[in-house]
Amino acid sequence: EGSLTLYWSLSGCRLEATVTLLDDGLSFSFLLTGPGAAKYHAVEYPILGALSSWGQDSYLAHAYATGLLIRNPAAHLPARGRLRFCPYPEGFSGATMQFMAYYHPGKGGLYLAAEDGQARQKWLNAYTHRGSLVLSHMHGFEHIGTACIRQNYPFVLRLYAGEGWEEAADLYRAFAHCQPWCARGPAYARRTEDDWLREQVGYCTFGISASHD
């Protein structure tokens, strides 16, 4: 009741995917098992394709690097670009947060997020296919050679009013404030002696590929 489970039989393995109905959207998860699972690096699920566009009134908010807001993404995103396989957690060439939002002011919006308190490796992808916007989530193996790829967290799609990216950010903030990385409260409320990054780290470096130096 309230969920649907899908099964695929692949070469030497079995993929089980579950969609669960939420009060304001859907939740997705999957499990890849069997001796053949070791040859797979990741599973892309769900893939939400051919999303409706309102042209210049459509916006995509993505957590790539310090954040992007793309107007009319169906017309501007390539089929293969930096957001096609966008890793998290990766602040240089990937996503720094586990959410994105697609919205049309005055009409509605979609909030998409991985509710993963352990910050596991994943990909939050945005690209175009045949002129339409596609958004997807990928989760890969955590140990090389494993015979199982399990998504241990829900990937959620929630409906919201869609008046801007700020409302989607508030939804993610509500999730983040309950996670271990926010357990000590906001930075301004912490004691300075607990601020190891600014008080105890002597220096930091910015790495760049030598071929571009």
mmCIF file of C-alpha atoms in Angstrom:
data_model
loop_
_atom_site.group_PDB
_atom_site.id
_atom_site.type_symbol
_atom_site.label_atom_id
_atom_site.label_comp_id
_atom_site.label_asym_id
_atom_site.label_seq_id
_atom_site.Cartn_x
_atom_site.Cartn_y
_atom_site.Cartn_z
ATOM 1 C CA GLU A 1 0.000 0.000 0.000
ATOM 2 C CA GLY A 2 1.370 3.374 -1.006
ATOM 3 C CA SER A 3 4.361 1.943 -2.915
ATOM 4 C CA LEU A 4 5.304 0.195 -6.132
ATOM 5 C CA THR A 5 8.256 -2.177 -6.573
ATOM 6 C CA LEU A 6 9.797 -2.798 -10.005
ATOM 7 C CA TYR A 7 12.172 -5.631 -10.940
ATOM 8 C CA TRP A 8 14.642 -6.045 -13.779
ATOM 9 C CA SER A 9 16.601 -9.225 -14.551
ATOM 10 C CA LEU A 10 19.998 -8.268 -15.943
ATOM 11 C CA SER A 11 23.028 -10.332 -16.908
ATOM 12 C CA GLY A 12 23.984 -12.081 -13.684
ATOM 13 C CA CYS A 13 22.153 -9.682 -11.383
ATOM 14 C CA ARG A 14 18.785 -8.352 -10.319
ATOM 15 C CA LEU A 15 17.696 -4.730 -9.950
ATOM 16 C CA GLU A 16 14.895 -3.911 -7.538
ATOM 17 C CA ALA A 17 13.531 -0.350 -7.484
ATOM 18 C CA THR A 18 10.848 1.057 -5.221
ATOM 19 C CA VAL A 19 8.661 4.143 -5.591
ATOM 20 C CA THR A 20 6.859 5.283 -2.440
ATOM 21 C CA LEU A 21 4.037 7.811 -2.303
ATOM 22 C CA LEU A 22 4.619 10.791 0.019
ATOM 23 C CA ASP A 23 2.126 13.409 1.126
ATOM 24 C CA ASP A 24 3.748 15.928 -1.215
ATOM 25 C CA GLY A 25 5.520 13.768 -3.797
ATOM 26 C CA LEU A 26 7.451 10.541 -4.319
ATOM 27 C CA SER A 27 10.429 8.724 -2.827
ATOM 28 C CA PHE A 28 12.767 6.464 -4.854
ATOM 29 C CA SER A 29 15.272 3.768 -3.855
ATOM 30 C CA PHE A 30 16.956 0.752 -5.454
ATOM 31 C CA LEU A 31 19.037 -2.367 -4.812
ATOM 32 C CA LEU A 32 21.294 -4.141 -7.324
ATOM 33 C CA THR A 33 22.376 -7.645 -6.264
ATOM 34 C CA GLY A 34 23.897 -10.780 -7.712
ATOM 35 C CA PRO A 35 27.342 -11.937 -8.863
ATOM 36 C CA GLY A 36 27.132 -9.744 -11.959
ATOM 37 C CA ALA A 37 26.606 -6.560 -9.926
ATOM 38 C CA ALA A 38 30.371 -6.089 -9.523
ATOM 39 C CA LYS A 39 30.717 -5.072 -13.180
ATOM 40 C CA TYR A 40 28.409 -2.083 -12.699
ATOM 41 C CA HIS A 41 29.833 1.189 -11.426
ATOM 42 C CA ALA A 42 26.546 2.951 -10.690
ATOM 43 C CA VAL A 43 22.798 2.883 -11.244
ATOM 44 C CA GLU A 44 20.985 5.941 -12.606
ATOM 45 C CA TYR A 45 17.551 6.046 -10.998
ATOM 46 C CA PRO A 46 15.186 7.775 -11.260
ATOM 47 C CA ILE A 47 15.479 9.463 -14.650
ATOM 48 C CA LEU A 48 12.849 12.173 -14.970
ATOM 49 C CA GLY A 49 12.720 13.033 -18.638
ATOM 50 C CA ALA A 50 10.877 15.238 -21.093
ATOM 51 C CA LEU A 51 9.963 17.718 -18.347
ATOM 52 C CA SER A 52 7.554 20.438 -19.441
ATOM 53 C CA SER A 53 9.060 23.849 -20.160
ATOM 54 C CA TRP A 54 7.574 27.313 -20.016
ATOM 55 C CA GLY A 55 10.497 28.794 -21.886
ATOM 56 C CA GLN A 56 11.891 31.937 -20.301
ATOM 57 C CA ASP A 57 9.591 31.385 -17.314
ATOM 58 C CA SER A 58 11.314 28.120 -16.361
ATOM 59 C CA TYR A 59 14.288 27.932 -13.982
ATOM 60 C CA LEU A 60 16.666 25.245 -12.763
ATOM 61 C CA ALA A 61 18.490 25.754 -9.463
ATOM 62 C CA HIS A 62 21.472 23.415 -9.093
ATOM 63 C CA ALA A 63 24.114 23.129 -6.363
ATOM 64 C CA TYR A 64 27.026 22.936 -8.819
ATOM 65 C CA ALA A 65 30.102 24.577 -7.210
ATOM 66 C CA THR A 66 28.737 27.686 -5.458
ATOM 67 C CA GLY A 67 25.348 27.278 -7.120
ATOM 68 C CA LEU A 68 23.726 27.931 -10.488
ATOM 69 C CA LEU A 69 20.369 29.368 -11.504
ATOM 70 C CA ILE A 70 19.648 28.593 -15.160
ATOM 71 C CA ARG A 71 16.814 30.314 -16.975
ATOM 72 C CA ASN A 72 15.104 28.212 -19.658
ATOM 73 C CA PRO A 73 17.380 25.201 -19.045
ATOM 74 C CA ALA A 74 15.791 23.140 -21.828
ATOM 75 C CA ALA A 75 17.166 25.662 -24.326
ATOM 76 C CA HIS A 76 20.599 26.195 -22.757
ATOM 77 C CA LEU A 77 21.809 22.943 -21.205
ATOM 78 C CA PRO A 78 23.693 20.595 -23.540
ATOM 79 C CA ALA A 79 23.065 16.889 -23.879
ATOM 80 C CA ARG A 80 26.528 16.254 -22.407
ATOM 81 C CA GLY A 81 28.044 18.942 -20.203
ATOM 82 C CA ARG A 82 29.311 19.528 -16.690
ATOM 83 C CA LEU A 83 25.884 18.758 -15.224
ATOM 84 C CA ARG A 84 25.353 15.511 -17.166
ATOM 85 C CA PHE A 85 27.358 13.523 -14.612
ATOM 86 C CA CYS A 86 27.625 15.920 -11.666
ATOM 87 C CA PRO A 87 29.224 14.321 -8.582
ATOM 88 C CA TYR A 88 28.516 15.012 -4.921
ATOM 89 C CA PRO A 89 30.290 15.832 -2.635
ATOM 90 C CA GLU A 90 32.531 17.784 -4.967
ATOM 91 C CA GLY A 91 32.774 21.567 -4.779
ATOM 92 C CA PHE A 92 35.202 22.064 -7.682
ATOM 93 C CA SER A 93 33.523 20.276 -10.591
ATOM 94 C CA GLY A 94 30.402 18.918 -8.912
ATOM 95 C CA ALA A 95 27.615 19.591 -6.428
ATOM 96 C CA THR A 96 28.168 20.896 -2.897
ATOM 97 C CA MET A 97 24.639 20.058 -1.750
ATOM 98 C CA GLN A 98 22.282 17.168 -2.401
ATOM 99 C CA PHE A 99 19.357 18.974 -4.001
ATOM 100 C CA MET A 100 18.141 20.744 -7.112
ATOM 101 C CA ALA A 101 14.887 22.429 -8.067
ATOM 102 C CA TYR A 102 12.999 22.999 -11.305
ATOM 103 C CA TYR A 103 10.254 25.591 -11.145
ATOM 104 C CA HIS A 104 7.968 27.938 -13.054
ATOM 105 C CA PRO A 105 6.954 31.046 -11.007
ATOM 106 C CA GLY A 106 3.200 31.251 -10.650
ATOM 107 C CA LYS A 107 2.725 27.652 -11.779
ATOM 108 C CA GLY A 108 4.657 25.273 -9.510
ATOM 109 C CA GLY A 109 7.952 23.568 -8.825
ATOM 110 C CA LEU A 110 9.731 20.272 -8.265
ATOM 111 C CA TYR A 111 12.195 19.827 -5.408
ATOM 112 C CA LEU A 112 14.575 16.889 -5.888
ATOM 113 C CA ALA A 113 16.942 15.783 -3.130
ATOM 114 C CA ALA A 114 18.912 12.873 -1.760
ATOM 115 C CA GLU A 115 18.107 12.685 1.942
ATOM 116 C CA ASP A 116 21.447 11.132 2.826
ATOM 117 C CA GLY A 117 22.849 12.109 6.218
ATOM 118 C CA GLN A 118 26.077 10.164 5.535
ATOM 119 C CA ALA A 119 27.004 12.219 2.444
ATOM 120 C CA ARG A 120 27.680 9.171 0.261
ATOM 121 C CA GLN A 121 28.995 9.563 -3.267
ATOM 122 C CA LYS A 122 26.249 10.239 -5.787
ATOM 123 C CA TRP A 123 25.502 12.222 -8.926
ATOM 124 C CA LEU A 124 22.799 14.888 -9.391
ATOM 125 C CA ASN A 125 22.404 15.283 -13.133
ATOM 126 C CA ALA A 126 20.753 17.835 -15.405
ATOM 127 C CA TYR A 127 20.920 17.663 -19.191
ATOM 128 C CA THR A 128 18.769 17.790 -22.304
ATOM 129 C CA HIS A 129 17.520 15.034 -24.576
ATOM 130 C CA ARG A 130 15.765 15.837 -27.855
ATOM 131 C CA GLY A 131 15.173 19.396 -26.727
ATOM 132 C CA SER A 132 13.660 18.540 -23.329
ATOM 133 C CA LEU A 133 15.110 18.835 -19.834
ATOM 134 C CA VAL A 134 16.073 15.638 -18.011
ATOM 135 C CA LEU A 135 16.912 15.408 -14.278
ATOM 136 C CA SER A 136 18.330 12.262 -12.727
ATOM 137 C CA HIS A 137 20.044 10.758 -9.700
ATOM 138 C CA MET A 138 22.865 8.196 -9.703
ATOM 139 C CA HIS A 139 24.335 6.137 -6.885
ATOM 140 C CA GLY A 140 27.468 4.027 -7.243
ATOM 141 C CA PHE A 141 29.330 1.287 -5.406
ATOM 142 C CA GLU A 142 31.072 2.207 -2.170
ATOM 143 C CA HIS A 143 33.587 -0.669 -2.272
ATOM 144 C CA ILE A 144 35.367 -1.834 -5.427
ATOM 145 C CA GLY A 145 34.327 -5.306 -6.494
ATOM 146 C CA THR A 146 31.223 -5.406 -4.340
ATOM 147 C CA ALA A 147 28.398 -7.690 -5.444
ATOM 148 C CA CYS A 148 25.771 -5.197 -4.308
ATOM 149 C CA ILE A 149 24.892 -1.566 -4.969
ATOM 150 C CA ARG A 150 22.372 -0.383 -2.418
ATOM 151 C CA GLN A 151 20.922 3.102 -2.198
ATOM 152 C CA ASN A 152 20.682 3.448 1.589
ATOM 153 C CA TYR A 153 18.761 6.719 1.535
ATOM 154 C CA PRO A 154 15.614 8.043 -0.140
ATOM 155 C CA PHE A 155 15.808 10.226 -3.216
ATOM 156 C CA VAL A 156 12.712 12.397 -3.000
ATOM 157 C CA LEU A 157 10.712 14.438 -5.454
ATOM 158 C CA ARG A 158 8.456 16.936 -3.705
ATOM 159 C CA LEU A 159 5.974 19.447 -5.080
ATOM 160 C CA TYR A 160 6.255 23.037 -3.902
ATOM 161 C CA ALA A 161 4.830 26.430 -4.840
ATOM 162 C CA GLY A 162 7.751 27.216 -7.151
ATOM 163 C CA GLU A 163 8.032 30.942 -6.544
ATOM 164 C CA GLY A 164 11.844 30.752 -6.417
ATOM 165 C CA TRP A 165 14.910 28.741 -5.496
ATOM 166 C CA GLU A 166 14.785 30.045 -1.924
ATOM 167 C CA GLU A 167 11.789 27.877 -1.011
ATOM 168 C CA ALA A 168 13.613 24.779 -2.260
ATOM 169 C CA ALA A 169 16.697 25.821 -0.260
ATOM 170 C CA ASP A 170 14.515 26.083 2.854
ATOM 171 C CA LEU A 171 13.358 22.495 2.319
ATOM 172 C CA TYR A 172 16.961 21.337 2.091
ATOM 173 C CA ARG A 173 17.958 23.434 5.113
ATOM 174 C CA ALA A 174 15.254 21.744 7.194
ATOM 175 C CA PHE A 175 16.773 18.378 6.256
ATOM 176 C CA ALA A 176 20.394 19.506 6.762
ATOM 177 C CA HIS A 177 19.763 20.923 10.242
ATOM 178 C CA CYS A 178 18.868 17.395 11.403
ATOM 179 C CA GLN A 179 22.111 15.849 10.078
ATOM 180 C CA PRO A 180 25.437 15.204 11.878
ATOM 181 C CA TRP A 181 27.283 17.947 9.984
ATOM 182 C CA CYS A 182 24.917 20.566 11.452
ATOM 183 C CA ALA A 183 24.629 19.023 14.927
ATOM 184 C CA ARG A 184 26.784 21.757 16.503
ATOM 185 C CA GLY A 185 24.464 24.512 15.311
ATOM 186 C CA PRO A 186 25.165 27.531 13.096
ATOM 187 C CA ALA A 187 28.744 28.798 12.867
ATOM 188 C CA TYR A 188 27.934 32.151 14.459
ATOM 189 C CA ALA A 189 26.642 30.431 17.614
ATOM 190 C CA ARG A 190 29.665 28.154 18.144
ATOM 191 C CA ARG A 191 32.505 28.858 20.531
ATOM 192 C CA THR A 192 35.600 30.068 18.703
ATOM 193 C CA GLU A 193 37.818 27.379 20.250
ATOM 194 C CA ASP A 194 35.630 24.776 18.522
ATOM 195 C CA ASP A 195 36.164 26.419 15.161
ATOM 196 C CA TRP A 196 39.068 24.179 14.146
ATOM 197 C CA LEU A 197 38.979 25.171 10.492
ATOM 198 C CA ARG A 198 39.681 28.855 11.015
ATOM 199 C CA GLU A 199 41.536 28.665 14.329
ATOM 200 C CA GLN A 200 43.770 25.586 13.972
ATOM 201 C CA VAL A 201 44.461 25.022 10.274
ATOM 202 C CA GLY A 202 47.707 26.772 9.353
ATOM 203 C CA TYR A 203 47.210 27.027 5.614
ATOM 204 C CA CYS A 204 45.214 25.625 2.741
ATOM 205 C CA THR A 205 45.955 25.083 -0.933
ATOM 206 C CA PHE A 206 43.958 25.224 -4.122
ATOM 207 C CA GLY A 207 44.769 22.322 -6.411
ATOM 208 C CA ILE A 208 44.534 22.523 -10.185
ATOM 209 C CA SER A 209 45.508 20.111 -12.926
ATOM 210 C CA ALA A 210 49.136 20.653 -13.903
ATOM 211 C CA SER A 211 48.170 20.491 -17.574
ATOM 212 C CA HIS A 212 46.254 23.750 -17.110
ATOM 213 C CA ASP A 213 48.771 25.489 -14.837
#
